[in-house]
Amino acid sequence: MTTQTKFKITVPATSANIGPGFDVLGMAFSLYLTLDCERLPAGSALQMSYEGEGAKDVPLIAEKNLITKTALYVLSTYGITSLPPLKIHVTNPIPLGRGLGSSGSAVVAGILLANAAGELNMSKDRMLDYCLMVERHPDNVAPALFGGFVASFLRELEPEELEPSSIPRSEPTRNGAAQPPTPTVDIGHYIQLGWNQDIKAVAIIPDFEVATEDARAVLPDMYERADVIYNLQRIAVLTTALSRSPVNADLIHKAMSDKVHQPYRKHLIPGMSEMLEQITPKTVPGVVGICLSGAGPTILVLATENFDQIAASVQEIFARQPNGGIKSMYKVLDVVNDGAQTVYH
Ligand SMILES: Nc1ncnc2c1ncn2[C@@H]1O[C@H](COP(=O)(O)OP(=O)(O)OP(=O)(O)O)[C@@H](O)[C@H]1O
Ligand SMILES: N[C@@H](CCO)C(=O)O
């Protein structure tokens, strides 16, 4: 087989949860993290450059950057202790720490990078196992890998399988450390759900970050039975309602209500409660449903028309929050059926 000199990796942004589907549902958007890669002669040093969101803060050292350290982790499980000589240019339009799956897309990109650079010939199902060693919730990485509107779960893991969760955060090739654990197979399971393409996503992205880790720390360890049933009932209805034509906005809006994560996160996102109460199919034409995107702080409105006015109504609530208000921007996105790809040229 001839090794291709250049390849491009493309990974969509995602939104997770979609209301009641905490750690279960996610969708891929028409907004892409890309890696333009070129093999360099043997003995060359890695050359990495980066433009777009996070350009000022994201480290470009292979062992520190989430994309390359994920790639290093995967390669190390195949006995390869460094990245082959490469020039990598990252273009990232996905805002970091805002609930649009930036870390999930970076992890998926790292796994595709290892696969291409190391010629590992991994299947996407196997890649999902690796993703889940790095990011334990599947709801961003599954749609980023496979595309579309996706439901996913992990099989229950043994304590020794849970242990390696810190691997990509550490530096697996440093100090001649022991061979890091290879994920066991079939950790992740998923299914692509139907999606009515008349429904677009309006992502209103405020000008502050909420780290997923912090937004998970505010959640309770135990839930009331009534709250669990509330979410189970809605998620079952929602997954089918989003595939049906014509769009039943009233049903979808009600089915996007949640009692498992949003109520506990509302203090992290000023104005969110008001948005969820006031922006409905009845008050703003075109609205189909509204929720927190991932762990926030982005607000996701599903809509069929009137996207600018819908965004303006969310932005107006952000703008009148105390202490000078919160600036925000918005993007109108399609739900895309293609997931992460590597194109060789
Ligand atoms: N393209 C990237 N390159 C390197 N590191 C990245 C990249 N994108 C994200 N990260 C890392 O992931 C962190 C953000 O992850 P976090 O899980 O907090 O938020 P998110 O993934 O954007 O949101 P959510 O998981 O709620 O959708 C960043 O601070 C950065 O460390
Ligand atoms: N399901 C995860 C998604 C974060 O990206 C959460 O809400 O914490």
Coordinates of C-alpha atoms in Angstrom, one line a residue, residues 20-334:
P20 CA -34.3 15.2 28.7
G21 CA -31.6 13.1 27.0
F22 CA -28.8 13.8 29.5
D23 CA -25.7 11.8 28.6
V24 CA -27.8 10.0 25.9
L25 CA -28.8 12.2 22.9
G26 CA -26.6 14.3 20.7
M27 CA -26.6 15.7 17.2
A28 CA -23.9 16.7 14.7
F29 CA -23.9 20.2 13.2
S30 CA -22.7 21.8 10.0
L31 CA -19.7 23.4 11.8
Y32 CA -16.4 21.5 11.4
L33 CA -13.1 21.2 13.2
T34 CA -10.5 20.4 10.5
L35 CA -7.0 19.1 10.5
D36 CA -4.9 19.5 7.3
C37 CA -2.1 17.0 7.6
E38 CA 1.0 16.4 5.6
R39 CA 3.6 13.7 6.2
L40 CA 7.2 15.0 6.6
P41 CA 10.5 13.2 5.9
A42 CA 11.7 10.8 8.5
G43 CA 13.4 12.5 11.4
S44 CA 11.5 15.8 11.0
A45 CA 9.9 17.4 14.1
L46 CA 6.1 17.7 14.4
Q47 CA 4.9 21.0 13.1
M48 CA 1.6 22.1 14.5
S49 CA -0.3 25.4 13.8
Y50 CA -3.8 26.4 14.8
E51 CA -6.4 29.1 13.8
G52 CA -9.8 29.9 15.0
E53 CA -11.5 29.4 18.4
G54 CA -9.1 28.9 21.2
A55 CA -6.1 30.0 19.1
K56 CA -4.7 32.1 22.0
D57 CA -4.9 29.4 24.6
V58 CA -4.7 26.0 23.1
P59 CA -1.2 24.5 23.6
L60 CA 0.6 23.3 20.5
I61 CA 2.8 20.8 22.2
A62 CA 2.0 17.3 21.2
E63 CA 1.7 15.9 24.8
K64 CA -0.4 18.8 25.9
N65 CA -2.9 19.5 23.1
L66 CA -6.1 17.4 23.5
I67 CA -6.1 16.4 19.8
T68 CA -2.5 15.2 19.7
K69 CA -2.4 13.7 23.2
T70 CA -5.4 11.6 22.3
A71 CA -3.6 10.5 19.2
L72 CA -0.5 9.7 21.3
Y73 CA -2.7 7.6 23.6
V74 CA -4.2 5.6 20.8
L75 CA -0.8 5.1 19.1
S76 CA 0.8 4.0 22.3
T77 CA -1.8 1.1 22.7
Y78 CA -0.4 -0.1 19.3
G79 CA 3.1 0.1 20.6
I80 CA 3.9 3.3 18.7
T81 CA 5.5 5.8 21.1
S82 CA 5.5 9.0 19.1
L83 CA 3.5 10.7 16.3
P84 CA 5.1 10.1 12.9
P85 CA 6.6 13.3 11.4
L86 CA 3.7 15.4 10.4
K87 CA 2.7 19.0 9.6
I88 CA -0.7 19.6 11.1
H89 CA -2.8 22.7 10.6
V90 CA -5.9 22.9 12.8
T91 CA -8.8 25.1 11.9
N92 CA -11.4 25.3 14.7
P93 CA -14.7 27.3 14.4
I94 CA -16.1 25.5 17.5
P95 CA -16.1 27.8 20.5
L96 CA -14.4 26.1 23.5
G97 CA -16.3 25.4 26.8
R98 CA -19.6 26.6 25.4
G99 CA -21.6 23.4 25.1
L100 CA -21.0 22.7 21.4
G101 CA -18.8 19.6 22.0
S102 CA -15.4 21.2 21.3
S103 CA -13.7 18.6 23.5
G104 CA -15.6 15.7 22.0
S105 CA -14.7 16.9 18.4
A106 CA -11.0 17.3 19.5
V107 CA -10.9 13.8 20.9
V108 CA -12.5 12.3 17.8
A109 CA -10.0 14.2 15.6
G110 CA -7.2 12.8 17.7
I111 CA -8.4 9.3 17.2
L112 CA -8.7 9.8 13.4
L113 CA -5.3 11.4 13.4
A114 CA -3.8 8.3 15.1
N115 CA -5.6 6.0 12.7
A116 CA -4.4 7.8 9.6
A117 CA -0.8 8.6 10.8
G118 CA -0.2 5.2 12.2
E119 CA -2.2 3.4 9.4
L120 CA -4.1 1.5 12.1
N121 CA -7.1 0.7 10.0
M122 CA -9.6 1.0 12.9
S123 CA -13.3 0.7 12.4
K124 CA -15.5 3.5 13.6
D125 CA -17.0 1.2 16.2
R126 CA -13.5 0.6 17.6
M127 CA -12.8 4.3 17.6
L128 CA -15.9 4.8 19.7
D129 CA -14.3 2.6 22.4
Y130 CA -11.2 4.8 22.4
C131 CA -13.3 8.0 22.5
L132 CA -15.1 6.6 25.6
M133 CA -11.8 6.1 27.4
V134 CA -11.2 9.8 27.1
E135 CA -14.6 11.3 27.3
R136 CA -16.9 9.1 29.4
H137 CA -20.2 10.4 28.3
P138 CA -21.0 9.2 24.7
D139 CA -23.5 11.9 23.7
N140 CA -20.9 14.3 22.0
V141 CA -18.4 11.8 20.7
A142 CA -21.0 9.4 19.1
P143 CA -22.6 12.0 16.8
A144 CA -19.2 13.6 16.1
L145 CA -18.0 10.2 14.9
F146 CA -21.1 8.9 13.1
G147 CA -23.1 12.0 12.3
G148 CA -26.8 12.8 12.5
F149 CA -29.1 12.6 15.6
V150 CA -27.8 9.8 17.8
A151 CA -28.8 8.0 21.0
S152 CA -26.0 6.1 22.7
F153 CA -25.0 4.3 25.9
L154 CA -22.0 2.7 27.5
R155 CA -21.9 -0.9 28.8
E156 CA -21.3 -0.9 32.5
L157 CA -17.6 -0.8 33.1
E158 CA -15.6 -2.7 35.6
P159 CA -13.4 -0.7 38.1
E160 CA -10.2 -1.7 36.3
E161 CA -11.7 -0.4 33.0
L162 CA -12.6 2.9 34.6
E163 CA -9.1 3.4 35.8
P164 CA -7.6 4.5 32.5
S165 CA -10.0 7.5 32.2
S166 CA -7.2 9.8 33.0
I167 CA -4.9 8.5 30.3
P168 CA -5.2 11.2 27.7
R169 CA -5.1 13.9 30.4
S170 CA -1.7 12.5 31.5
E171 CA 1.2 12.1 29.2
P172 CA 1.3 8.4 28.2
T173 CA 4.6 8.4 26.5
R174 CA 6.5 10.3 29.1
N175 CA 9.1 8.8 31.4
G176 CA 8.9 5.5 29.6
A177 CA 5.7 4.8 31.4
A178 CA 4.1 1.4 31.3
Q179 CA 2.1 0.5 28.2
P180 CA -1.3 2.3 28.8
P181 CA -4.4 0.1 28.8
T182 CA -6.1 -0.7 25.5
P183 CA -9.8 -0.3 25.8
T184 CA -11.9 -3.4 25.9
V185 CA -14.2 -3.8 22.9
D186 CA -17.8 -2.9 22.6
I187 CA -17.8 -0.2 25.3
G188 CA -20.1 2.1 23.3
H189 CA -23.4 1.4 21.7
Y190 CA -25.4 3.8 19.5
I191 CA -28.2 4.2 17.0
Q192 CA -28.8 7.0 14.5
L193 CA -32.3 8.3 14.9
G194 CA -34.6 9.9 12.3
W195 CA -34.4 13.7 11.9
N196 CA -36.9 16.0 10.1
Q197 CA -34.6 18.2 8.0
D198 CA -37.1 21.0 8.2
I199 CA -35.8 21.5 11.7
K200 CA -32.6 23.7 12.1
A201 CA -30.6 24.5 15.1
V202 CA -30.1 28.0 16.3
A203 CA -27.2 28.1 18.8
I204 CA -27.0 31.2 20.9
I205 CA -23.5 31.3 22.3
P206 CA -22.9 33.7 25.2
D207 CA -19.5 35.3 25.8
F208 CA -18.4 33.2 28.7
E209 CA -17.3 29.6 29.2
V210 CA -18.7 26.8 31.5
A211 CA -16.3 23.9 31.8
T212 CA -18.1 20.6 31.5
E213 CA -16.4 19.3 34.6
D214 CA -17.8 22.2 36.6
A215 CA -21.3 21.8 35.1
R216 CA -21.2 18.1 36.1
A217 CA -20.0 18.8 39.6
V218 CA -23.3 20.6 40.4
L219 CA -25.5 17.6 39.6
P220 CA -26.9 15.4 42.4
D221 CA -25.7 11.8 42.9
M222 CA -29.3 10.6 43.4
Y223 CA -32.6 11.5 41.8
E224 CA -36.3 11.3 42.8
R225 CA -38.2 8.6 41.0
A226 CA -40.8 11.2 39.7
D227 CA -38.0 13.2 38.1
V228 CA -36.5 10.1 36.4
I229 CA -39.9 9.1 35.1
Y230 CA -40.5 12.7 33.9
N231 CA -37.4 12.5 31.7
L232 CA -37.9 8.9 30.5
Q233 CA -41.5 9.7 29.3
R234 CA -40.3 12.8 27.4
I235 CA -37.2 11.3 25.8
A236 CA -39.2 8.4 24.4
V237 CA -41.7 10.8 22.8
L238 CA -39.0 13.3 21.7
T239 CA -36.8 10.9 19.7
T240 CA -39.7 9.9 17.4
A241 CA -41.4 13.3 17.3
L242 CA -38.2 14.9 15.9
S243 CA -38.3 12.5 12.9
R244 CA -42.0 13.1 12.0
S245 CA -43.4 15.3 9.3
P246 CA -45.2 17.7 9.6
V247 CA -43.3 19.1 12.7
N248 CA -45.4 19.0 15.8
A249 CA -43.8 22.0 17.6
D250 CA -46.1 21.9 20.6
L251 CA -45.4 18.2 21.3
I252 CA -41.6 18.6 20.8
H253 CA -41.4 21.7 22.9
K254 CA -43.1 19.9 25.8
A255 CA -41.0 16.8 25.3
M256 CA -37.8 18.8 25.5
S257 CA -38.5 19.7 29.1
D258 CA -36.0 18.3 31.6
K259 CA -35.6 17.7 35.4
V260 CA -32.3 15.9 35.5
H261 CA -29.6 18.5 34.6
Q262 CA -31.0 21.9 33.5
P263 CA -32.6 22.8 36.9
Y264 CA -29.3 22.2 38.7
R265 CA -27.3 24.2 36.1
K266 CA -29.5 27.3 35.9
H267 CA -27.3 29.4 38.3
L268 CA -24.4 28.8 35.9
I269 CA -26.3 30.4 33.0
P270 CA -27.9 33.7 33.9
G271 CA -31.2 34.1 32.1
M272 CA -31.6 30.4 31.2
S273 CA -34.8 29.8 33.3
E274 CA -36.5 32.9 31.7
M275 CA -35.5 31.7 28.2
L276 CA -36.9 28.2 28.8
E277 CA -40.1 29.6 30.1
Q278 CA -40.7 32.5 27.7
I279 CA -39.4 31.3 24.3
T280 CA -42.1 28.8 23.1
P281 CA -43.8 27.9 19.8
K282 CA -46.7 30.1 21.0
T283 CA -44.6 33.2 21.8
V284 CA -42.0 33.2 19.0
P285 CA -43.2 31.8 15.6
G286 CA -40.9 29.1 14.3
V287 CA -39.7 27.8 17.6
V288 CA -39.9 24.0 18.0
G289 CA -38.1 23.5 21.2
I290 CA -35.5 25.0 23.5
C291 CA -32.8 23.6 25.8
L292 CA -29.3 24.0 27.2
S293 CA -26.8 22.8 24.7
G294 CA -24.6 20.2 26.3
A295 CA -23.3 21.4 29.6
G296 CA -23.9 25.0 28.5
P297 CA -23.8 27.9 28.4
T298 CA -25.0 27.9 24.8
I299 CA -28.8 27.9 24.4
L300 CA -30.1 25.6 21.6
V301 CA -33.3 26.5 19.9
L302 CA -34.7 24.0 17.4
A303 CA -36.7 26.0 14.8
T304 CA -38.3 25.8 11.4
E305 CA -38.2 29.5 10.4
N306 CA -37.7 33.0 11.7
F307 CA -34.1 32.1 12.9
D308 CA -32.9 35.7 13.4
Q309 CA -35.8 36.8 15.5
I310 CA -35.6 33.7 17.6
A311 CA -31.9 34.3 18.2
A312 CA -32.6 38.0 19.0
S313 CA -35.2 37.0 21.6
V314 CA -32.6 34.8 23.4
Q315 CA -29.9 37.5 23.0
E316 CA -32.1 40.1 24.5
I317 CA -32.5 38.1 27.7
F318 CA -28.8 37.6 27.9
A319 CA -28.2 41.3 27.3
R320 CA -30.4 42.4 30.2
Q321 CA -28.8 40.2 32.9
P322 CA -27.3 42.1 35.9
N323 CA -23.8 43.7 35.9
G324 CA -23.9 45.0 32.4
G325 CA -25.5 42.1 30.6
I326 CA -24.0 39.2 28.7
K327 CA -22.9 39.6 25.1
S328 CA -23.7 36.7 22.7
M329 CA -23.5 35.6 19.1
Y330 CA -25.5 33.0 17.2
K331 CA -25.2 30.4 14.5
V332 CA -27.9 28.8 12.4
L333 CA -26.8 25.2 11.8
D334 CA -28.1 22.2 10.0

